[in-house]
Coordinates of C-alpha atoms in Angstrom, one line a residue:
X111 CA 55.0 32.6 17.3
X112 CA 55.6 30.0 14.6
X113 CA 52.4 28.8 13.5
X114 CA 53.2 26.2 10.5
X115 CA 51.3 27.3 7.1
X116 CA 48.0 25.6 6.1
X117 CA 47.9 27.4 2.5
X118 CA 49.4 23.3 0.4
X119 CA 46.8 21.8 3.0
X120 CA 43.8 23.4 2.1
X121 CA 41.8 24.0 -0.9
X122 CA 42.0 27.6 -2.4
X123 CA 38.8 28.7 -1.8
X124 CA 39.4 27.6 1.9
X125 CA 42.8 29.7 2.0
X126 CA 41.2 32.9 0.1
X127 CA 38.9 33.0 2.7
X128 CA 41.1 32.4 5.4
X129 CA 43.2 34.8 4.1
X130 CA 40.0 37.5 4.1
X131 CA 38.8 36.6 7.8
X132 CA 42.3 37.1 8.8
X133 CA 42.9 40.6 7.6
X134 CA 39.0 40.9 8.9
X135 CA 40.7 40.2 12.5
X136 CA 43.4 42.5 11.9
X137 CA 41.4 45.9 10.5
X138 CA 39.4 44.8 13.8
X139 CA 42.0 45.5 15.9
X140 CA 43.8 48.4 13.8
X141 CA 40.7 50.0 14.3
X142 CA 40.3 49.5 18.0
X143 CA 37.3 47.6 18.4
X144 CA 38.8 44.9 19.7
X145 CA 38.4 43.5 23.6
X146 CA 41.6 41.8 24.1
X147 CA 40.8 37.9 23.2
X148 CA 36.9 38.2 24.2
X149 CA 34.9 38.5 21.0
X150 CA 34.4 36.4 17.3
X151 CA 34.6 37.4 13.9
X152 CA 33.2 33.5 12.0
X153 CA 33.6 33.2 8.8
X154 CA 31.1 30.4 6.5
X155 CA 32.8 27.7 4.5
X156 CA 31.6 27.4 1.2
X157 CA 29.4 24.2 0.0
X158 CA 31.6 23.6 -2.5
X159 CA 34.7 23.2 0.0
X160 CA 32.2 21.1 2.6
X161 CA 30.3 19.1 0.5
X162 CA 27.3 20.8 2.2
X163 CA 28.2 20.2 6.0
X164 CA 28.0 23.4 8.1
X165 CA 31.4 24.5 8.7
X166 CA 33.0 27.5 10.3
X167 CA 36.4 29.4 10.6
X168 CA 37.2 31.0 14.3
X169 CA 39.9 32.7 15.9
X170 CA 41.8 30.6 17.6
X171 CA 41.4 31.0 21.8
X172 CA 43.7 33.4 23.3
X173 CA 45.3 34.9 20.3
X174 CA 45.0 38.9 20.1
X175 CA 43.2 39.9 17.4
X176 CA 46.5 41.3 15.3
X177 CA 48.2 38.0 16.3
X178 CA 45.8 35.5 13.8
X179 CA 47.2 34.5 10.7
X180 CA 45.0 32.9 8.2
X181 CA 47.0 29.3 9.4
X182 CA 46.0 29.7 13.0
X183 CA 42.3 30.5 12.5
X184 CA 40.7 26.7 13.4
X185 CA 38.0 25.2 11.1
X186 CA 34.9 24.1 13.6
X187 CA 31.7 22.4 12.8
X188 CA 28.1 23.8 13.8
X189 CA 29.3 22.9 18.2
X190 CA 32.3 24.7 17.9
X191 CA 34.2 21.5 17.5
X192 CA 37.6 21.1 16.0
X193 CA 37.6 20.0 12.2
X194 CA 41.6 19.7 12.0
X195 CA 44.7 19.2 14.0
X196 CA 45.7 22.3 15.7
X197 CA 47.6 23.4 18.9
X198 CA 44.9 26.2 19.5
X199 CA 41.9 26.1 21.7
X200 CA 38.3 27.5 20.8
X201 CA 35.8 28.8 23.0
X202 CA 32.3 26.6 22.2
X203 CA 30.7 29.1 24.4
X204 CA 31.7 32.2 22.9
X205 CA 30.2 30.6 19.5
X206 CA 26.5 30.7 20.8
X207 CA 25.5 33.7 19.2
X208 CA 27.6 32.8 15.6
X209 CA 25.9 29.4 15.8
X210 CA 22.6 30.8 16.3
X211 CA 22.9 33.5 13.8
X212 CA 24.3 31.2 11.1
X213 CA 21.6 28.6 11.9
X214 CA 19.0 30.9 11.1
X215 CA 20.5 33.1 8.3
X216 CA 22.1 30.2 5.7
X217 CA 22.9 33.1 3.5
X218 CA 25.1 34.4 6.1
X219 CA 29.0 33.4 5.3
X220 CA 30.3 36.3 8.0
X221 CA 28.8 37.6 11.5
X222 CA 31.1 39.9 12.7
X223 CA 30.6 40.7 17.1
X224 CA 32.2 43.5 19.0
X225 CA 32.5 44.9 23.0
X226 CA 33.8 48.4 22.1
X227 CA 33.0 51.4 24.5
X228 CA 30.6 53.4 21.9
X229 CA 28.8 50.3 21.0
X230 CA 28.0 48.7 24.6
X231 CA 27.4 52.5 25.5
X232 CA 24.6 53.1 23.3
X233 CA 23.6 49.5 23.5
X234 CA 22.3 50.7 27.2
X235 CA 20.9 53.7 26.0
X236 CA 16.9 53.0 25.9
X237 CA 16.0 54.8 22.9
X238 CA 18.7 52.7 21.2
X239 CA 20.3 54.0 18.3
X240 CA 18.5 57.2 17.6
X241 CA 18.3 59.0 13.4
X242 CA 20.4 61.7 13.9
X243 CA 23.7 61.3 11.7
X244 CA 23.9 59.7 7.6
X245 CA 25.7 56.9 9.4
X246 CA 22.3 56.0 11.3
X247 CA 20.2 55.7 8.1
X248 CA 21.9 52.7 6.8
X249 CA 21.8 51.0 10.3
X250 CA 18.0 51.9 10.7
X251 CA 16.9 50.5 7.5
X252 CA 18.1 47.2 8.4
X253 CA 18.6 47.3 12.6
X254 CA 17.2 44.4 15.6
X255 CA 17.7 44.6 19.2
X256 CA 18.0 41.2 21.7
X257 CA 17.7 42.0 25.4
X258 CA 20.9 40.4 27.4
X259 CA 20.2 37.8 29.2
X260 CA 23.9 37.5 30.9
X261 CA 27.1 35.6 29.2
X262 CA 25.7 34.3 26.3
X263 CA 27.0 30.6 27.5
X264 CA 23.3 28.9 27.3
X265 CA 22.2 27.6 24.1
X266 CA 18.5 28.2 25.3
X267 CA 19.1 31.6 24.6
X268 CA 19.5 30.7 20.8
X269 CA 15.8 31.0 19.5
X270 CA 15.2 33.8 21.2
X271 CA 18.2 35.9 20.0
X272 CA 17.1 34.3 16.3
X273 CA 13.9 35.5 16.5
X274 CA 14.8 39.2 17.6
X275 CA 17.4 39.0 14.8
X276 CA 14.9 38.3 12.2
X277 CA 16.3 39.3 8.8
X278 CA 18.3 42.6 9.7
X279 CA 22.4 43.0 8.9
X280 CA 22.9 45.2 12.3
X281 CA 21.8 43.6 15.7
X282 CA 21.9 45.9 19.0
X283 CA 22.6 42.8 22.0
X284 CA 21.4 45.3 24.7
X285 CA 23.9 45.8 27.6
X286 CA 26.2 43.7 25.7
X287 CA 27.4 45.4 22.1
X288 CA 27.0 44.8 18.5
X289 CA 26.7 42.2 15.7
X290 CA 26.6 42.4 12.4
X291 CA 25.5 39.9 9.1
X292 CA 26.9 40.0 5.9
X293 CA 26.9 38.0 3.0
X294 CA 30.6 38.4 2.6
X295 CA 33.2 39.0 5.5
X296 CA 33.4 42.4 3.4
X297 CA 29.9 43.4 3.6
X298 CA 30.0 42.4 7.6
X299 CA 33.2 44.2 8.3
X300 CA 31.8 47.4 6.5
X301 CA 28.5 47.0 8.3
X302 CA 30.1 47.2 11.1
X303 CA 31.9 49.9 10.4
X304 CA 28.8 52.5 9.9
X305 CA 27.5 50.9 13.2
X306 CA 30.5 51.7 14.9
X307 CA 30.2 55.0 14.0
X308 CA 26.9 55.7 14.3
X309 CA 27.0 54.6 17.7
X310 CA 30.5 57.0 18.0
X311 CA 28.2 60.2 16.8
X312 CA 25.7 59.4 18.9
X313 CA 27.4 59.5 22.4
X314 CA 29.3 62.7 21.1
X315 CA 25.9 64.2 20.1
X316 CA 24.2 63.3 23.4
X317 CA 27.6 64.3 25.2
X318 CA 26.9 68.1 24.1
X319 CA 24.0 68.3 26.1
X320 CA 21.6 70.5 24.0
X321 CA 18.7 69.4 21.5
X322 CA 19.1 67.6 18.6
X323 CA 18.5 67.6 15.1
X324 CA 16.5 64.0 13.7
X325 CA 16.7 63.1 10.1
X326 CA 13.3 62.9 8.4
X327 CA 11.9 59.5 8.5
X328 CA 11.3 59.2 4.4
X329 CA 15.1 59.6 4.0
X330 CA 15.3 55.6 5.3
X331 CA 13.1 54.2 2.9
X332 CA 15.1 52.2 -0.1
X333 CA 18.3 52.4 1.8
X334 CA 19.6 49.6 0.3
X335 CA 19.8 51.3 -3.3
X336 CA 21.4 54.5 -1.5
X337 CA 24.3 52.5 -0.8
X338 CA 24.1 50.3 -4.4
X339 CA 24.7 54.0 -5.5
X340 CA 27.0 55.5 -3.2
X341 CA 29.5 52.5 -3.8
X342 CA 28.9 52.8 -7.7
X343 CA 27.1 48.8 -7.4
X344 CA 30.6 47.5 -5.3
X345 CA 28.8 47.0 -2.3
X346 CA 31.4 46.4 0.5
X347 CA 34.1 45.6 -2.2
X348 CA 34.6 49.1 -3.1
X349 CA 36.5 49.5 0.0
X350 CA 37.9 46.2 0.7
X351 CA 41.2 46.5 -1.3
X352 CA 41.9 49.2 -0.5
X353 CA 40.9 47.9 3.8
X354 CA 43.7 44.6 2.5
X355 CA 46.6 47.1 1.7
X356 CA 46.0 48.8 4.8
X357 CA 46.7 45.7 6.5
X358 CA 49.3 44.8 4.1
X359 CA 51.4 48.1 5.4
X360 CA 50.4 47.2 9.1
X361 CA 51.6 43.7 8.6
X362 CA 51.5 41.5 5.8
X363 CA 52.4 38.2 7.9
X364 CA 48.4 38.2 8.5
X365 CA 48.5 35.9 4.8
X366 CA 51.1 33.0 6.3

């Protein structure tokens, strides 16, 4: 595919971060948590790019995942509508739940939302996601559930799902899979990441068939300073070079 480059077109805080949200799409897929064309990583433009107006970077419609370039994601306003000239379609109704999440969570630049097997599994499970791994105490500290309520198509759904979200950076759609919030599209993609495989443990724990082992309730309080530590105060960008030179072996055409 020749997609022409946007990088002279755009300002460089819009092409940093389309450059970010596309290697977000691409460790996505690398890591198999992808559902063909079916799911949304958005990405927040900065004030200082949109002069305050809400505005949002999407795949583009029918790409897979390790197709999108940081040129072919489309810049959309708060209805999924097309900022810039582009031969790529969007799906308005596959950005109900990024709308709704970024309506109610201004602090929220990425919301990252998966169909994998592990989460969707576990998403029917109805004790939810249960305290037995280290993975699980960083998702429990800061974890909400919404009940499905079919294809998310109908913006009705929109204060409900806001209200269940409440503050917390991991959000369990029930029957449906996972979401998660972050402040940066690093800190989304690496929530995501201990969801994903906290929800992995889990079926293989409850696969074995025999009791099992909880963690002690106390362990989840100040979870947030448990990970200040265990990342030496990076946050999610202890691991995020390292994430970019993965995709940089895999493919570094994910920067045109």
């Amino acid at each position: 595919m020749h997609i022409p480059s946007l990088k002279d077109q755009v300002s460089a805080e819009e092409w940093a971060l389309r450059c970010d949200l596309a290697a977000c799409y691409r460790l996505v897929a690398a890591y198999g948590w992808s559902d063909l064309v079916f799911t949304h990583i958005s990405a927040k433009l900065p004030d200082s790019v949109t002069g305050g107006e809400h505005q949002f970077l999407i795949n583009p419609y029918g790409l897979m995942f390790d197709e999108i370039t940081a040129s072919s994601l489309v810049k959309v306003d708060m209805a999924c509508q097309k900022l810039h000239d582009t031969p790529f379609p969007v799906n308005p109704a596959g950005f109900v739940i990024h709308s709704a999440v970024h309506e109610a969570r201004p602090e929220a630049v990425c919301v990252l939302h998966t169909h994998t097997r592990a989460g969707v599994g576990v998403s029917a499970q109805r004790h939810g996601i249960l305290p037995i791994s280290q993975q699980s105490t960083f998702v429990l500290a800061s974890l909400a559930y919404h009940d499905y309520e079919g294809v998310a198509f109908r913006p009705d759904e929109k204060p409900r799902l806001q209200a269940d979200l409440g503050q917390a950076n991991h959000l369990v759609l029930r029957n449906h899979g996972l979401l998660t919030v972050g402040r940066s599209i690093p800190d989304a993609f690496l929530a995501m990441y201990i969801l994903e495989n906290t929800c992995r443990i889990q079926i293989d724990a409850l696969a074995g068939g025999t009791a099992l082992t909880t963690v002690n309730p106390a362990i989840l309080d100040n979870m947030g300073q448990v990970m200040k530590t265990a990342t030496a105060g990076q946050g999610a960008n202890l691991a995020w070079p390292a994430l970019l030179r993965k995709v940089e072996k895999l493919d570094p055409g994910y920067m045109t």
